XYZ file of C-alpha atoms in Angstrom:
776
model
C 34.307 -54.534 12.940
C 33.323 -51.459 13.841
C 35.078 -48.703 16.194
C 32.845 -48.377 19.728
C 32.094 -44.875 21.053
C 33.704 -44.664 24.589
C 32.994 -42.325 27.203
C 30.178 -41.054 26.340
C 27.472 -43.899 27.213
C 24.550 -42.844 29.228
C 24.396 -44.621 33.233
C 24.360 -48.003 33.136
C 21.880 -48.924 35.660
C 18.943 -47.728 32.968
C 15.697 -46.077 32.968
C 13.776 -49.131 34.924
C 16.003 -48.477 38.015
C 15.811 -44.758 38.035
C 12.237 -45.229 37.678
C 12.101 -47.192 40.461
C 14.406 -44.786 42.462
C 12.014 -41.911 41.682
C 9.108 -43.936 42.913
C 10.710 -44.752 45.998
C 11.364 -41.281 47.012
C 8.090 -39.857 45.536
C 5.883 -42.831 47.026
C 7.552 -42.481 50.441
C 9.608 -39.795 52.311
C 10.269 -42.659 54.958
C 11.465 -45.620 52.512
C 14.334 -47.108 54.096
C 15.336 -49.778 50.788
C 14.991 -49.893 47.158
C 13.833 -52.885 45.514
C 16.115 -52.968 42.371
C 15.381 -56.557 39.857
C 15.442 -59.175 42.816
C 18.123 -57.363 45.204
C 17.564 -54.733 47.165
C 19.583 -51.985 48.226
C 19.628 -49.718 52.258
C 18.629 -46.088 51.583
C 19.379 -45.553 55.533
C 22.162 -46.843 57.367
C 21.309 -50.098 59.701
C 21.197 -49.740 63.562
C 24.180 -47.765 64.653
C 26.163 -47.791 61.468
C 27.423 -44.604 60.075
C 26.901 -42.704 57.114
C 29.656 -41.689 54.866
C 31.344 -38.133 55.422
C 29.453 -35.273 54.314
C 31.502 -33.300 51.344
C 30.219 -29.255 51.929
C 32.871 -27.938 50.258
C 31.058 -27.299 46.645
C 29.620 -24.906 44.694
C 27.849 -23.760 41.874
C 27.454 -26.784 38.988
C 29.559 -28.929 41.521
C 26.839 -28.655 44.272
C 24.598 -30.321 41.787
C 26.235 -33.333 41.276
C 27.448 -36.831 43.052
C 30.271 -35.790 45.106
C 33.601 -36.849 42.757
C 35.037 -38.950 45.657
C 39.321 -41.011 44.885
C 39.965 -38.028 42.656
C 43.463 -35.898 42.717
C 41.404 -32.946 44.146
C 38.966 -34.720 46.300
C 40.208 -33.139 49.271
C 38.713 -29.545 48.367
C 35.281 -30.614 49.114
C 35.809 -32.712 52.324
C 37.362 -29.767 54.508
C 37.780 -26.773 54.995
C 41.375 -26.819 55.116
C 42.197 -29.062 52.540
C 45.603 -30.990 51.735
C 47.512 -29.756 48.733
C 46.412 -31.060 44.998
C 49.001 -31.982 42.866
C 47.709 -31.333 39.575
C 51.271 -31.691 37.718
C 53.561 -30.107 37.142
C 52.267 -27.528 39.824
C 50.757 -27.951 42.832
C 48.234 -25.448 44.799
C 46.486 -25.403 47.887
C 43.603 -23.427 49.480
C 44.295 -21.612 52.852
C 42.549 -18.922 54.468
C 45.274 -16.781 52.898
C 44.112 -17.367 49.447
C 45.255 -20.061 46.771
C 49.081 -21.231 47.392
C 50.572 -22.423 44.438
C 54.230 -24.010 43.938
C 56.715 -25.918 41.469
C 57.141 -28.827 43.694
C 61.281 -30.302 43.228
C 62.196 -33.390 44.256
C 63.177 -34.763 47.806
C 65.140 -37.768 48.425
C 64.015 -38.930 51.911
C 65.559 -41.964 53.271
C 63.695 -44.390 55.332
C 64.408 -47.057 57.897
C 63.909 -49.758 55.109
C 67.550 -49.128 53.872
C 65.882 -47.359 51.017
C 64.596 -43.982 49.988
C 61.493 -42.555 48.995
C 61.045 -39.599 46.381
C 58.892 -36.827 47.193
C 57.962 -33.743 45.489
C 56.129 -31.815 48.119
C 53.522 -28.726 47.777
C 56.093 -25.894 48.973
C 53.703 -22.719 48.416
C 56.027 -19.915 46.543
C 53.013 -17.973 45.393
C 49.527 -16.910 47.277
C 46.865 -15.074 45.128
C 43.945 -13.669 46.855
C 41.554 -11.033 46.649
C 42.098 -7.539 47.840
C 38.459 -6.273 48.018
C 36.768 -9.132 50.139
C 37.651 -11.161 52.607
C 37.083 -14.966 51.205
C 35.089 -17.830 52.793
C 36.490 -21.303 52.858
C 37.168 -22.566 49.247
C 34.525 -24.626 47.423
C 34.809 -26.731 44.012
C 32.432 -25.061 41.775
C 32.849 -27.284 38.605
C 34.578 -30.137 37.048
C 35.747 -31.523 33.920
C 37.887 -34.609 32.739
C 41.264 -33.047 33.879
C 40.731 -29.734 34.962
C 38.908 -28.076 37.983
C 37.074 -24.864 38.980
C 37.750 -23.367 42.798
C 35.798 -20.633 44.195
C 37.412 -18.049 46.449
C 34.308 -16.266 47.362
C 32.391 -14.292 50.024
C 28.555 -13.575 48.481
C 28.285 -12.046 45.258
C 32.168 -11.565 45.136
C 34.492 -14.432 43.559
C 38.030 -15.467 42.668
C 37.659 -18.371 40.313
C 40.533 -20.539 39.991
C 40.758 -23.180 37.225
C 43.331 -25.688 37.495
C 44.361 -28.664 35.197
C 46.631 -32.022 35.037
C 49.496 -30.933 32.648
C 48.662 -27.436 32.419
C 51.572 -25.045 33.684
C 49.101 -22.377 34.475
C 46.496 -21.872 36.766
C 44.240 -19.552 35.286
C 42.261 -17.004 37.379
C 39.036 -14.793 37.041
C 38.434 -11.762 39.662
C 34.903 -10.094 39.236
C 35.944 -7.466 41.542
C 38.833 -5.473 42.807
C 42.565 -5.881 42.548
C 44.457 -9.232 43.176
C 47.384 -9.606 46.090
C 49.941 -11.988 45.488
C 51.641 -12.858 48.992
C 55.301 -14.386 48.607
C 56.563 -17.114 50.644
C 59.798 -14.979 51.233
C 61.712 -12.427 49.898
C 61.465 -12.340 46.256
C 63.208 -10.348 43.285
C 61.128 -8.947 40.305
C 63.110 -10.014 36.763
C 63.324 -7.833 34.168
C 63.615 -9.861 31.499
C 59.544 -9.546 30.574
C 59.314 -6.800 28.343
C 55.521 -7.266 28.468
C 54.320 -4.581 30.907
C 51.497 -7.211 31.389
C 54.137 -9.831 32.811
C 55.178 -10.159 36.536
C 58.583 -12.039 36.383
C 59.406 -12.789 39.903
C 62.266 -15.064 41.885
C 61.109 -16.799 44.758
C 62.740 -19.821 46.386
C 65.292 -19.909 43.915
C 62.690 -20.421 41.063
C 60.962 -18.241 38.272
C 57.418 -17.360 38.340
C 55.568 -15.251 35.982
C 51.902 -13.610 36.203
C 50.236 -12.610 33.624
C 47.819 -9.882 33.751
C 45.406 -7.945 31.438
C 46.099 -5.190 29.502
C 46.386 -1.828 31.695
C 47.282 -4.011 34.646
C 49.840 -2.152 37.202
C 51.701 -4.586 39.180
C 52.675 -2.995 42.586
C 55.118 -3.757 45.218
C 53.813 -3.707 48.650
C 56.683 -5.200 50.585
C 59.679 -7.604 49.907
C 57.144 -10.299 49.729
C 53.708 -8.736 48.595
C 52.524 -7.668 45.361
C 48.900 -5.915 44.416
C 47.783 -6.300 40.774
C 45.722 -3.462 39.665
C 43.347 -4.679 37.620
C 41.518 -2.533 34.907
C 38.085 -2.598 35.525
C 36.208 -4.959 33.367
C 39.199 -7.374 32.822
C 39.690 -9.088 35.944
C 41.657 -11.732 34.472
C 45.583 -13.297 34.708
C 47.072 -16.430 34.744
C 49.827 -17.446 36.919
C 52.714 -20.252 35.690
C 56.437 -21.308 37.139
C 59.266 -21.795 34.326
C 60.801 -25.013 33.837
C 64.174 -23.192 33.188
C 65.446 -19.901 32.438
C 65.843 -20.165 28.557
C 63.858 -16.798 27.182
C 62.713 -18.749 24.418
C 60.497 -20.898 27.206
C 59.372 -17.401 29.004
C 58.189 -16.278 25.525
C 56.135 -19.308 25.077
C 54.467 -19.179 28.151
C 53.827 -15.596 27.771
C 52.080 -16.595 24.352
C 49.678 -18.551 25.235
C 49.077 -17.749 28.638
C 45.856 -15.880 28.047
C 44.046 -19.336 26.235
C 42.226 -19.789 29.432
C 41.028 -23.829 29.476
C 36.983 -23.984 29.675
C 36.373 -27.342 29.266
C 38.358 -31.066 28.982
C 37.101 -34.049 27.840
C 38.572 -37.453 26.905
C 37.445 -39.733 24.723
C 38.429 -43.471 23.952
C 37.474 -45.526 21.595
C 38.094 -49.480 21.387
C 38.798 -50.559 18.124
C 38.589 -54.124 17.758
C 39.476 -55.005 14.636
C 42.889 -53.384 15.437
C 42.810 -54.574 19.314
C 43.651 -51.047 19.944
C 42.530 -48.473 22.066
C 42.994 -44.845 20.819
C 42.487 -42.200 23.198
C 41.464 -38.423 22.012
C 42.233 -35.508 24.671
C 40.513 -32.047 23.832
C 40.809 -28.737 25.874
C 38.274 -26.291 25.035
C 39.915 -22.751 25.746
C 38.656 -18.888 25.875
C 40.954 -16.101 24.933
C 40.799 -13.402 27.100
C 42.706 -10.961 24.948
C 45.209 -10.919 21.769
C 45.142 -13.524 19.366
C 44.255 -17.093 19.667
C 47.440 -19.061 20.103
C 45.497 -22.089 21.349
C 46.677 -23.705 24.977
C 49.756 -25.724 26.174
C 49.164 -29.061 27.535
C 51.635 -31.181 29.315
C 52.036 -34.407 28.343
C 53.227 -37.256 31.034
C 55.269 -39.697 29.668
C 52.589 -42.261 29.176
C 51.058 -39.497 26.943
C 54.337 -39.015 25.340
C 56.158 -42.251 24.920
C 56.111 -44.004 21.969
C 53.403 -42.094 20.075
C 54.412 -40.636 16.233
C 51.682 -38.502 16.643
C 53.557 -35.679 19.055
C 56.804 -36.500 17.836
C 58.981 -33.490 16.891
C 55.820 -31.653 18.808
C 57.072 -31.398 22.066
C 58.794 -28.162 24.035
C 60.511 -27.534 26.988
C 60.631 -30.008 29.993
C 58.969 -29.996 33.744
C 61.244 -32.082 36.296
C 57.959 -34.039 38.003
C 57.089 -37.048 40.049
C 55.857 -38.503 37.154
C 59.036 -37.921 34.770
C 59.683 -35.385 32.342
C 56.273 -33.674 31.445
C 56.489 -32.190 27.971
C 54.756 -29.508 26.711
C 52.753 -29.387 23.090
C 51.063 -26.304 21.866
C 47.832 -28.147 20.971
C 44.427 -28.130 21.866
C 44.315 -32.003 21.615
C 46.191 -34.629 21.084
C 46.030 -38.756 20.619
C 47.205 -41.694 22.026
C 47.056 -45.320 20.904
C 47.823 -48.530 22.817
C 47.659 -52.197 21.974
C 44.735 -54.420 24.081
C 46.233 -57.597 24.504
C 43.204 -59.186 25.745
C 42.617 -62.414 28.344
C 39.902 -64.840 28.315
C 38.135 -65.824 31.143
C 39.922 -69.009 32.004
C 42.350 -71.296 30.418
C 41.860 -74.637 28.921
C 41.290 -78.226 29.747
C 45.074 -80.190 30.946
C 44.727 -83.509 30.024
C 48.098 -85.174 30.198
C 51.583 -84.216 32.276
C 53.202 -85.923 34.847
C 51.196 -83.880 37.549
C 48.284 -84.335 36.158
C 46.892 -86.255 39.141
C 48.365 -84.306 41.527
C 46.455 -81.063 40.323
C 43.287 -83.644 40.521
C 44.090 -84.262 44.186
C 44.548 -80.902 44.886
C 41.094 -80.017 43.177
C 39.411 -82.690 45.439
C 40.922 -81.420 48.583
C 39.396 -77.867 47.867
C 36.176 -79.466 47.166
C 36.277 -80.543 50.409
C 36.885 -77.441 52.091
C 34.257 -75.623 49.566
C 32.844 -73.749 52.070
C 35.855 -72.275 53.358
C 36.073 -70.671 49.973
C 34.598 -67.610 51.596
C 34.989 -66.222 54.810
C 31.730 -66.763 57.233
C 29.110 -64.355 55.936
C 29.026 -62.942 59.682
C 30.843 -64.222 62.720
C 31.210 -62.560 66.330
C 34.496 -61.056 65.681
C 34.020 -59.294 62.691
C 36.864 -60.224 61.053
C 37.144 -60.613 57.366
C 33.008 -60.266 56.676
C 33.435 -57.401 54.863
C 32.437 -56.852 51.380
C 36.173 -56.940 50.381
C 37.012 -60.330 51.734
C 34.262 -61.780 50.445
C 34.488 -60.243 47.149
C 38.471 -62.175 47.283
C 36.680 -65.590 48.240
C 33.830 -65.182 45.355
C 37.169 -65.021 43.430
C 38.121 -68.473 45.085
C 34.912 -69.810 44.282
C 34.574 -68.733 40.887
C 38.194 -69.503 39.652
C 37.728 -72.967 41.106
C 34.709 -73.590 39.327
C 35.675 -72.860 35.734
C 39.011 -75.125 36.124
C 36.495 -78.063 37.787
C 34.847 -77.260 34.214
C 37.559 -77.460 32.036
C 38.712 -80.784 33.680
C 35.171 -82.219 33.493
C 33.590 -81.844 36.462
C 30.270 -80.504 35.733
C 29.117 -81.354 39.263
C 31.687 -79.720 41.069
C 31.883 -76.789 38.643
C 27.889 -76.134 39.845
C 28.043 -76.590 43.627
C 30.849 -74.086 43.623
C 28.715 -71.663 41.550
C 26.149 -72.470 43.513
C 28.191 -71.265 46.831
C 29.206 -68.099 45.222
C 25.527 -67.110 43.623
C 24.228 -67.647 46.921
C 26.818 -65.086 48.668
C 26.206 -62.743 46.584
C 22.503 -62.963 46.525
C 22.267 -62.843 50.364
C 24.591 -59.454 50.089
C 22.986 -57.887 47.245
C 19.015 -59.517 48.836
C 19.613 -56.918 51.578
C 18.123 -58.829 54.128
C 21.277 -59.400 56.064
C 21.202 -57.423 59.609
C 25.306 -56.388 59.445
C 26.290 -57.258 55.693
C 24.355 -55.321 52.915
C 24.602 -52.415 50.704
C 23.437 -48.936 51.250
C 23.115 -46.296 48.248
C 23.917 -42.509 50.037
C 22.147 -40.578 46.844
C 22.781 -37.361 48.341
C 26.647 -38.222 48.277
C 26.203 -40.325 44.844
C 27.812 -43.744 46.408
C 26.913 -47.140 47.182
C 29.004 -48.414 50.278
C 28.960 -51.511 51.722
C 28.486 -52.296 55.133
C 30.602 -53.673 58.022
C 32.790 -51.154 57.257
C 36.835 -51.687 56.984
C 39.669 -49.854 55.585
C 37.592 -46.462 55.975
C 35.861 -47.990 52.900
C 32.887 -46.278 54.626
C 34.502 -43.914 56.808
C 36.625 -42.374 54.040
C 34.831 -43.790 50.852
C 37.976 -45.477 49.948
C 38.757 -48.360 47.582
C 35.150 -48.574 45.664
C 37.234 -50.416 42.789
C 39.045 -52.891 44.956
C 35.906 -53.900 47.069
C 33.190 -54.444 43.911
C 35.794 -54.919 41.159
C 35.993 -58.735 42.724
C 31.863 -58.603 43.149
C 31.341 -57.530 39.371
C 33.952 -59.887 38.146
C 32.477 -63.174 40.126
C 29.049 -61.894 38.928
C 30.296 -61.983 35.408
C 31.200 -65.604 35.754
C 28.490 -66.911 37.026
C 26.884 -64.753 34.244
C 28.724 -66.166 31.219
C 27.553 -69.771 32.371
C 23.750 -68.327 33.626
C 22.409 -65.619 31.399
C 19.234 -65.855 33.134
C 20.640 -64.942 36.553
C 22.112 -61.547 35.277
C 19.340 -60.443 33.461
C 17.824 -57.115 35.216
C 15.068 -58.304 36.590
C 16.585 -60.535 38.539
C 20.486 -59.901 40.198
C 21.917 -57.825 36.971
C 20.515 -55.069 37.849
C 22.287 -54.814 41.515
C 25.190 -55.493 39.740
C 24.955 -52.705 36.933
C 24.391 -50.601 40.291
C 27.649 -51.655 41.449
C 29.260 -50.807 37.744
C 27.891 -47.772 37.874
C 29.028 -47.211 41.433
C 33.037 -47.496 40.644
C 32.506 -46.501 36.662
C 29.920 -44.328 35.758
C 30.293 -42.325 32.088
C 27.561 -39.971 32.617
C 28.866 -36.393 31.747
C 25.978 -34.946 33.832
C 27.253 -36.757 37.323
C 23.854 -36.482 38.871
C 23.605 -39.936 40.131
C 27.075 -41.137 40.479
C 30.472 -39.261 39.836
C 32.217 -39.840 36.506
C 34.429 -42.566 36.692
C 34.864 -42.619 40.389
C 38.513 -43.586 40.784
C 40.038 -43.472 37.573
C 41.904 -40.322 36.483
C 41.526 -40.043 32.835
C 44.404 -37.898 32.221
C 47.200 -39.451 34.592
C 45.717 -42.584 33.224
C 45.590 -44.713 36.466
C 43.343 -45.253 39.170
C 42.961 -43.026 43.173
C 41.631 -45.017 46.450
C 41.354 -43.001 49.038
C 37.965 -41.229 48.785
C 38.538 -38.232 50.655
C 41.451 -37.297 48.729
C 44.142 -37.682 51.431
C 45.430 -40.296 53.888
C 45.799 -38.800 57.445
C 49.556 -37.633 57.756
C 50.085 -38.450 53.848
C 47.593 -36.159 53.237
C 49.870 -33.530 51.958
C 51.288 -35.470 49.826
C 48.133 -36.187 47.706
C 45.733 -39.174 47.095
C 47.506 -42.553 46.235
C 46.452 -45.933 45.298
C 48.593 -49.063 45.978
C 47.233 -51.725 44.653
C 47.219 -51.210 40.689
C 46.219 -55.206 40.157
C 43.138 -54.836 42.003
C 41.995 -51.992 40.078
C 42.714 -53.861 37.170
C 41.001 -56.983 38.322
C 37.769 -54.419 38.440
C 38.490 -53.396 34.604
C 39.016 -56.893 33.624
C 35.070 -57.397 35.830
C 33.640 -54.856 33.452
C 34.877 -56.619 30.341
C 33.540 -59.700 31.281
C 30.190 -58.661 32.751
C 29.539 -56.659 29.458
C 30.418 -60.080 27.442
C 28.221 -62.061 29.649
C 25.215 -59.963 29.320
C 25.406 -58.570 25.989
C 26.273 -54.910 26.847
C 29.092 -53.553 24.140
C 29.072 -49.936 25.957
C 30.052 -51.794 29.625
C 32.814 -54.325 28.001
C 34.445 -51.113 25.654
C 34.706 -49.179 28.572
C 36.484 -51.958 30.570
C 38.628 -52.247 27.448
C 39.285 -48.634 27.765
C 39.797 -48.847 31.437
C 42.384 -51.921 31.536
C 44.542 -51.089 28.428
C 45.132 -47.244 29.771
C 45.827 -48.352 33.288
C 48.231 -51.146 32.343
C 50.266 -48.349 30.274
C 50.643 -46.233 33.537
C 51.456 -48.905 35.528
C 54.414 -49.857 33.384
C 55.363 -46.341 33.574
C 54.739 -45.369 37.254
C 54.731 -48.675 39.115
C 57.165 -50.455 37.473
C 58.827 -48.225 35.414
C 59.809 -50.287 32.381
C 60.591 -47.873 30.019
C 63.230 -46.571 32.449
C 61.642 -42.761 32.161
C 60.345 -42.267 35.640
C 62.427 -43.328 38.604
C 65.016 -40.733 40.117
C 68.118 -42.513 39.664
C 68.390 -42.159 44.016
C 65.397 -44.494 44.179
C 66.976 -48.002 43.743
C 63.998 -50.069 44.078
C 63.205 -51.944 40.634
C 59.599 -51.075 41.403
C 56.932 -48.898 43.432
C 54.100 -50.290 45.378
C 52.531 -46.608 46.639
C 51.869 -43.890 43.799
C 51.119 -40.652 45.080
C 50.237 -37.229 44.152
C 53.355 -36.128 45.360
C 55.638 -38.921 45.909
C 56.082 -42.783 45.415
C 57.032 -45.379 47.564
C 58.483 -48.772 48.410
C 56.279 -49.754 51.276
C 52.615 -50.674 52.127
C 50.050 -49.103 54.366
C 50.118 -51.879 56.700
C 53.388 -53.643 56.770
C 57.232 -52.910 55.289
C 57.737 -56.559 55.092
C 59.344 -57.052 51.506
C 57.222 -59.709 50.420
C 54.265 -57.946 51.133
C 55.395 -54.892 49.462
C 56.060 -56.356 46.050
C 53.165 -58.873 45.881
C 50.286 -55.966 46.300
C 51.104 -54.821 42.736
C 50.387 -58.852 41.569
C 47.702 -59.616 43.434
C 45.052 -61.260 42.382
C 46.875 -63.231 39.948
C 44.149 -63.870 37.235
C 43.849 -65.089 33.245
C 43.860 -61.063 32.883
C 47.024 -60.733 34.351
C 49.447 -61.684 31.283
C 50.381 -58.013 31.126
C 52.803 -58.558 33.359
C 54.695 -60.712 30.912
C 55.487 -58.128 28.563
C 59.370 -58.184 30.039
C 60.266 -61.307 31.230
C 63.601 -60.025 32.396
C 61.933 -57.745 34.448
C 59.879 -60.569 36.518
C 63.199 -61.634 37.129
C 64.494 -58.709 38.583
C 61.838 -58.174 40.684
C 61.873 -61.390 42.054
C 65.632 -61.605 43.264
C 65.200 -58.236 44.511
C 62.548 -59.171 46.670
C 64.723 -61.620 47.570
C 67.457 -59.690 48.773
C 64.644 -57.152 50.403
C 64.067 -60.060 52.355
C 68.052 -61.030 53.365
C 67.786 -57.525 54.457
C 64.509 -57.512 56.585
C 65.450 -60.240 58.161
C 68.560 -58.813 59.326
C 67.071 -55.731 60.645
C 64.640 -58.128 63.348
C 61.790 -56.061 63.032
C 59.133 -58.404 63.352
C 55.320 -57.236 64.222
C 54.026 -59.108 66.842
C 52.360 -61.915 64.841
C 54.660 -61.921 61.732
C 53.666 -63.508 58.851
C 54.825 -66.906 57.407
C 58.138 -66.859 56.278
C 57.003 -67.763 52.823
C 54.012 -65.702 52.587
C 51.951 -65.014 49.187
C 54.612 -67.992 47.473
C 51.449 -68.726 45.171
C 51.222 -65.337 43.856
C 55.228 -65.416 43.219
C 55.367 -68.770 41.787
C 52.634 -67.728 39.530
C 53.964 -64.548 38.429
C 57.545 -66.363 37.937
C 55.675 -68.805 35.562
C 55.123 -65.997 33.463
C 58.699 -65.833 32.682
C 60.005 -69.372 33.370
C 57.303 -71.822 34.117
C 59.403 -74.729 34.968
C 62.055 -72.626 37.316
C 58.196 -71.401 39.045
C 57.185 -75.293 39.291
C 60.270 -76.004 40.923
C 60.306 -73.764 43.494
C 56.450 -73.650 44.539
C 56.019 -75.187 47.857
C 52.662 -77.344 47.418
C 52.399 -77.028 51.297
C 53.289 -73.097 51.496
C 51.265 -70.380 52.130
C 48.330 -69.514 50.199
C 47.063 -65.817 49.318
C 43.240 -65.154 50.627
C 42.304 -64.602 47.162
C 43.558 -68.071 45.769
C 43.872 -71.928 46.128
C 46.237 -74.366 45.620
C 44.569 -75.957 42.765
C 44.287 -72.340 40.835
C 47.808 -72.306 41.632
C 48.911 -75.556 40.008
C 46.757 -75.428 37.441
C 48.076 -71.995 36.129
C 52.155 -72.897 36.373
C 51.237 -76.351 34.556
C 49.006 -74.443 31.912
C 52.002 -72.108 30.920
C 54.060 -75.035 30.569
C 51.655 -76.450 28.062
C 50.881 -73.175 26.462
C 53.991 -71.562 26.786
C 54.522 -67.893 28.038
C 51.516 -65.088 27.372
C 52.731 -63.669 23.859
C 51.107 -60.238 23.644
C 52.767 -59.417 20.097
C 50.065 -61.050 18.820
C 46.486 -59.821 18.907
C 43.190 -60.393 17.609
C 39.553 -58.810 16.770
C 37.793 -59.981 19.434
C 38.040 -58.884 23.401
C 38.151 -62.111 25.112
C 41.657 -63.752 23.509
C 44.798 -64.889 24.296
C 48.094 -66.097 22.413
C 50.740 -68.174 24.461
C 54.483 -69.098 22.658
C 56.451 -71.992 24.008
C 59.887 -72.276 23.758
C 60.172 -73.851 20.480
C 58.211 -70.815 18.833
C 54.681 -73.100 18.982
C 52.023 -70.680 19.498
C 48.905 -71.312 21.221
C 45.579 -69.123 20.284
C 42.679 -68.893 22.777
C 39.070 -67.201 22.392
C 36.544 -67.039 23.913
C 32.788 -66.675 22.810
C 29.992 -65.352 25.121
C 27.887 -64.962 22.361
C 24.905 -67.056 20.715
C 26.255 -67.618 17.568
C 29.771 -69.094 16.107
C 32.580 -66.654 16.645
C 35.398 -66.112 13.869
C 38.537 -64.621 15.154
C 41.062 -63.140 13.297
C 44.732 -63.353 14.560
C 47.477 -60.546 13.608
C 49.509 -63.160 12.613
C 47.064 -64.275 10.076
C 45.590 -67.420 12.153
C 41.834 -67.680 12.707
C 40.044 -69.548 14.962
C 36.200 -70.327 15.162
C 34.882 -70.690 18.247
C 30.991 -71.986 19.573
C 28.675 -69.877 21.297
C 29.807 -70.202 25.504
C 32.762 -72.084 24.744
C 36.095 -71.515 24.541
C 38.230 -71.973 21.515
C 41.953 -73.380 21.398
C 44.424 -73.238 17.973
C 47.946 -74.429 18.250
């Protein structure tokens, strides 16, 4: 098969929707809604609903683009006094005094949970500001894939700073006058810099270097202030923090200090034949003076670990919250990671001692089918937001797939009908309180009613709409006409663009809204920081719900015959899985500090990681939030069966300690809360133990059913646990291996002709159109 290009594709909504949008605005300035296929999106809020926050702190190119929400730097555009931004290894904060820079250091912070959090907070060491003018609040001026420009300006005067993920430098351009550098405390100038262009300072026990242009004069104004006298027409300089005191490290940083990063691009490519994703990272530079030595790029662990292409080429290392960040003298590098696949659902269970029990659960869940999705609108507004509705859609569509595989097509059609009706009701735009609104000035589609600050802070877009896209894909696999753009597919495509537009112009939506292509994972908070925790940067809690969204893109692309969307989903899913295994689970033992004794982290921030949640410190929910929803794409969790056992054993010990502390909320959750999630998780390592421990009458997570839990466990007993070592040349596949070594091979064909699937161990499976094929 051919290798599909990724991350250069146009906006997925299509020209027809954009034409409708233009007509709506040109035809009537008072338009309240926009029809897209059979659906409709509001253009203004209804009733007393409030719009999302404005983002006025933008300049130049950024002012002409959709607002970049849920990124590591998003705080800059929403706040005249923004929180710190964590570029790694450096951190920055725009303040009234100028742009402050730091090299964060580890702090071990004890908690009332009797564990610790690991913080790497911004602690300003140097602050840069122009001498010739008093700047206004900083603004975001330009964005590329992993670098940004920050403008500190007044009128035509400007100090422009470029900061980037992984870069050991901040790059500055000042159009007039000199630069002032304020030190956080009295510092010492070191004499080891032979080049007069270099100002080498020791501040707060760390070494910083500023590399000025030829002809610069560094003059001390006080014990805490330096002035850089910049020659006319040469207002460039860069600044760095040294990871160590070795002369060769300073020489390396000085050698590359004048190659200023201008642009950054990440391009992924799904190689279906190899079932792999190759990602290329490229930085374009402008050499400000001297020879072109190229840039220095800082590689995170998920870049350099198990990457032969950079082996033997890496230099000094920074200690960061993401683990060792290692320097590479190059303008480009590549990573290649396996895509381990999944299928929409698992096959029929035709035999087994608990088959009758499964059928009984299915009948009971079917009798309560109208309860699977929360009521559309109710008086207390509880669980009517698009988030809970999306989880309900997951319950209904997963149950429909089981009914289908077990041969009850009437039940399948009833369940899909309920899901279809609810999606159409929301996307139709006719309800008073439950609707979607496209705020075009922001480049964001939001869902009302608001919850979890989804509208107020533009939070959790990929979580909320990922559930909807995946449920719509399940319908589309069985009813392609329903998913046509002129019917309901246009609205679903709008949601796809809302969370994962690949348009580099960024005119309608921000590019890859939640996803950070360099860190390799998503961010959840739209405005960049979260209240008192904003000082530690953006964050993401439920990494598994992010993956649910990317799995939804794969299914939607396959169901609608759109390989661009499908391949985008493969890239996002594969990349974020790799990041999760490093930064949430630390499977490779490269990231967590030795003081951090928890087996996982449930919250990853720009400047910390912690074992907690936003709403409770109850251990079962802390562990479960990065597992749910457990669905067919969740087989990535089976990569390390021993880790599954360690994770669950740690949860049990933490739960005992939690109960001994006696700190319970007013309405405590069930003692076995989310026991279905943990049974399914354990089943990927030990199905028999999972079945023995699962309580059929126990608690059920709100996106799950007893039928799906039992079907999951029994399927793994029959098929074996996931085998991620065998791959296939099609996106929808899965392989399982029993204890006796027998493998089962699955592949789904969403196309219209027979599909021949070749697995990497030589097995071949032919799959009829619209079916799930199986080979033993």
